[in-house]
């Protein structure tokens, strides 16, 4: 066993040899500075208020929870998920049939709840939009007609911190590009 | 036997000595008292002054602020307990000015004196930051340049509309740089903070732009269908990491800003985002859902060595930042969306795997290293309020400032 007195002595020796003091201000005459700094450099503000945003379409909600337009229905997803569930298949089929009756480009917008960071959510929203696009293409829609877009968390239909609101925001919206 | 005992004793004493050394370093901070010599009290200036001194990690500050004349020696007896006294006089007539004197209490000798002025009163917080930065440097403490830097962030205003804002680190100063439309994910383009990258979602395809905050000069970098985010810039400033989805598949790319050549780095069919350079820039860390949930991985840009999982705890790990061989990230620890403890910030050293929790309560996200890697900035949501937090890695001290803004979408420092 280590002798306690020896240990204590060694610790004291170490402490006395490792003294560190707070930095001291230099005390020579050159350190009594008396001058001034003028801080400047004005920054700009850019206004993009009037820039047209693409694909807003004409909103004709078919139900309380539909945020798509032009007669389409929104699709909803599970948490952190971009698989089209079985109960959404009917909605997908309806939208595909409707798209076949129309001309022009179709914009599919992926959206997310506010959970997690937006960069991940933009990717998640995009995966949702792509899953829907792939499903519609497999049902005969020309892929060149579809543009996919992700709004991440930026386009909520509600703002309360509830399961119901999160569920409503985890969706894909459809609209025609004009 | 004696050699073995000596060897064991040496190891034991080294451990003891290391612990004692760390504790002693903390106590080497300067004891400082504050005197307000202004004609009118300004609580905001007081708050910023105290915050700057505390978060620097180099000062032990008396929270009580005394009042004395500016040009006199130290008059208040209780101030003699400090090592230094900082007298300041703040004026706000045509613009703002801050005059300071640093006095050594042992002999009331003035060791530092300076005046700072700015024409834009709203930028007064930067006078304080500059003053504390100078005092810190004068006392020969390690540099705290981060205190003078802008924070840039984006926030939603209404659905599909946002603003990009610059602020001082305390968020007492804020100015909108881009208003209107949907412009997100700002990222400083250079160390001098003269310009930043951001993504515009105003057209049919997301587009990355670079904007000079002093001249307003704007240049297009690249467009990509689906999504486009600049997540990091290399130390030379000539290459950037992008999250792009040219075929609807989000992956991480490296873009050479000079040649405009793109190199795809990740190829997983799921979600790969938020790439950050580490060490010498030959590797990246990033967030991926390749295990079925968001987690953090490492990969060399050349592709040699495959993908390595970096974090082995938490239910959802995202929002990563890096500084040399350290990473900081946000980890979800509760499975209940409405629980008090949702996301916490962790610091990990890549070489040793050593892990340390930076926060313990609330919903903490967007961790960002200061430009010297000594401070971690983050956003905390707790009990219905939002704060911007700063944690000094050396002193383990943290400060919170009320955010007073709508939910932050993305932030860079």
Coordinates of C-alpha atoms in Angstrom, one line a residue, chain A residues 2 6-7 10-11 14-15 18-27 31-49 51-56 79-80 82 105 107 109 114-120 122-124 126-127 130 133 146-156 161-163 166 175 177, chain B residues 9 13 17 24-25 28 84 104 110-111 113-120 123 126-127 130 138-141 150 156 159-161 166 175-185 198 201-204 211 213-214 216 218 225-227 229 243 245 247-250 269-271 273-274 289 294 318-319 332 338 342 365 381 407 409:
Chain A
X2 CA 1.1 3.5 -0.7
X6 CA 4.5 10.0 1.4
X7 CA 1.6 10.4 -0.9
X10 CA 4.3 14.1 -3.1
X11 CA 1.0 15.9 -3.7
X14 CA 3.5 18.8 -7.1
X15 CA 1.1 21.5 -6.2
X18 CA 2.6 23.9 -10.7
X19 CA 1.4 27.3 -9.6
X20 CA -0.4 29.3 -12.3
X21 CA -1.5 32.8 -11.8
X22 CA -4.1 34.9 -13.6
X23 CA -2.8 36.8 -16.6
X24 CA -1.4 40.2 -15.6
X25 CA -2.0 43.3 -17.5
X26 CA 1.3 44.7 -19.0
X27 CA 2.3 47.7 -16.9
X31 CA -0.2 49.9 -22.5
X32 CA -2.2 53.0 -21.3
X33 CA -4.1 53.1 -24.5
X34 CA -6.4 56.0 -25.1
X35 CA -7.8 55.8 -28.5
X36 CA -11.1 55.2 -30.3
X37 CA -12.7 52.7 -32.6
X38 CA -15.5 53.6 -35.0
X39 CA -17.5 50.5 -36.0
X40 CA -19.3 50.9 -39.3
X41 CA -20.2 48.8 -42.3
X42 CA -24.0 49.0 -43.0
X43 CA -25.7 45.8 -44.3
X44 CA -28.4 45.6 -46.9
X45 CA -32.0 44.4 -46.9
X46 CA -33.3 42.7 -50.0
X47 CA -37.0 42.6 -50.6
X48 CA -38.4 39.6 -52.5
X49 CA -42.0 40.2 -51.6
X51 CA -41.5 37.4 -56.6
X52 CA -44.1 35.0 -58.0
X53 CA -44.1 31.6 -56.4
X54 CA -44.8 28.7 -58.7
X55 CA -47.8 26.4 -58.6
X56 CA -50.1 27.8 -56.0
X79 CA -44.2 9.6 -38.7
X80 CA -40.7 9.7 -40.3
X82 CA -42.6 8.0 -46.9
X105 CA -47.6 19.7 -65.6
X107 CA -46.7 19.7 -59.1
X109 CA -45.5 19.0 -53.0
X114 CA -42.4 20.3 -37.3
X115 CA -40.7 17.5 -35.6
X116 CA -36.9 17.4 -36.0
X117 CA -34.8 19.7 -38.2
X118 CA -35.9 21.2 -41.4
X119 CA -33.1 20.0 -43.6
X120 CA -34.0 16.4 -42.8
X122 CA -37.1 18.8 -46.6
X123 CA -35.5 15.5 -47.6
X124 CA -38.4 13.6 -46.0
X126 CA -39.2 15.1 -51.0
X127 CA -39.1 11.3 -50.5
X130 CA -41.2 11.0 -55.0
X133 CA -44.7 10.3 -58.3
X146 CA -44.7 15.6 -62.9
X147 CA -42.5 18.0 -60.9
X148 CA -41.7 17.1 -57.3
X149 CA -41.0 19.7 -54.7
X150 CA -40.5 19.7 -50.9
X151 CA -41.7 22.4 -48.5
X152 CA -40.4 20.6 -45.5
X153 CA -41.9 22.3 -42.4
X154 CA -42.6 25.6 -44.2
X155 CA -46.2 25.0 -45.3
X156 CA -48.2 23.8 -42.2
X161 CA -48.4 20.8 -30.9
X162 CA -50.7 17.8 -31.1
X163 CA -50.7 14.4 -32.7
X166 CA -48.7 16.7 -36.8
X175 CA -51.7 21.1 -57.9
X177 CA -48.5 24.2 -62.7
Chain B
X9 CA 2.1 5.6 -7.8
X13 CA -0.5 10.8 -9.1
X17 CA -2.5 15.9 -10.8
X24 CA -7.0 25.2 -11.0
X25 CA -7.3 26.5 -14.5
X28 CA -7.4 31.5 -12.9
X84 CA -9.9 44.9 -11.8
X104 CA -6.4 47.7 -11.3
X110 CA -5.7 52.8 -15.2
X111 CA -4.3 50.1 -17.4
X113 CA -8.8 53.0 -21.9
X114 CA -10.7 53.2 -25.1
X115 CA -13.8 54.8 -26.8
X116 CA -16.0 53.0 -29.3
X117 CA -18.6 54.6 -31.5
X118 CA -21.1 53.6 -34.1
X119 CA -23.5 55.7 -36.2
X120 CA -26.3 53.1 -36.2
X123 CA -25.8 48.1 -33.5
X126 CA -21.4 45.4 -31.0
X127 CA -19.7 48.2 -29.1
X130 CA -15.7 44.9 -29.1
X138 CA -5.3 43.1 -23.3
X139 CA -5.3 40.7 -20.3
X140 CA -3.7 38.1 -22.6
X141 CA -6.5 35.6 -22.5
X150 CA -23.0 37.8 -36.7
X156 CA -40.9 31.4 -41.3
X159 CA -46.7 29.5 -44.8
X160 CA -44.3 29.4 -47.7
X161 CA -42.8 32.8 -46.6
X166 CA -28.6 38.6 -39.1
X175 CA -31.8 42.9 -38.9
X176 CA -33.6 41.4 -41.8
X177 CA -31.4 40.8 -44.8
X178 CA -33.9 39.1 -47.1
X179 CA -37.6 39.7 -46.8
X180 CA -40.4 38.1 -48.7
X181 CA -40.7 34.9 -50.7
X182 CA -39.4 31.6 -49.4
X183 CA -35.6 31.8 -48.8
X184 CA -34.0 29.3 -46.4
X185 CA -30.9 27.6 -45.1
X198 CA -29.0 30.5 -49.2
X201 CA -37.7 28.2 -53.2
X202 CA -39.4 30.9 -55.3
X203 CA -39.1 29.3 -58.7
X204 CA -40.0 25.9 -60.0
X211 CA -25.5 37.3 -51.4
X213 CA -24.6 41.5 -47.1
X214 CA -22.8 44.9 -47.6
X216 CA -26.4 43.3 -52.1
X218 CA -26.3 38.3 -55.6
X225 CA -35.0 19.8 -58.6
X226 CA -36.6 18.7 -55.3
X227 CA -34.3 20.2 -52.7
X229 CA -29.1 23.0 -49.2
X243 CA -27.8 18.2 -50.1
X245 CA -32.0 15.7 -55.1
X247 CA -33.8 12.8 -59.4
X248 CA -35.9 13.2 -56.3
X249 CA -33.3 11.3 -54.3
X250 CA -31.6 13.4 -51.5
X269 CA -31.5 5.2 -51.5
X270 CA -33.0 6.7 -48.4
X271 CA -32.2 10.1 -46.9
X273 CA -28.4 15.1 -45.5
X274 CA -26.5 17.7 -43.5
X289 CA -31.8 7.2 -42.1
X294 CA -32.0 9.5 -38.4
X318 CA -29.7 14.9 -36.4
X319 CA -28.6 18.5 -36.8
X332 CA -33.9 12.6 -29.3
X338 CA -44.9 16.0 -25.9
X342 CA -37.1 15.7 -26.2
X365 CA -31.5 21.7 -31.6
X381 CA -37.4 25.4 -26.5
X407 CA -39.5 29.5 -34.8
X409 CA -35.8 27.3 -39.5

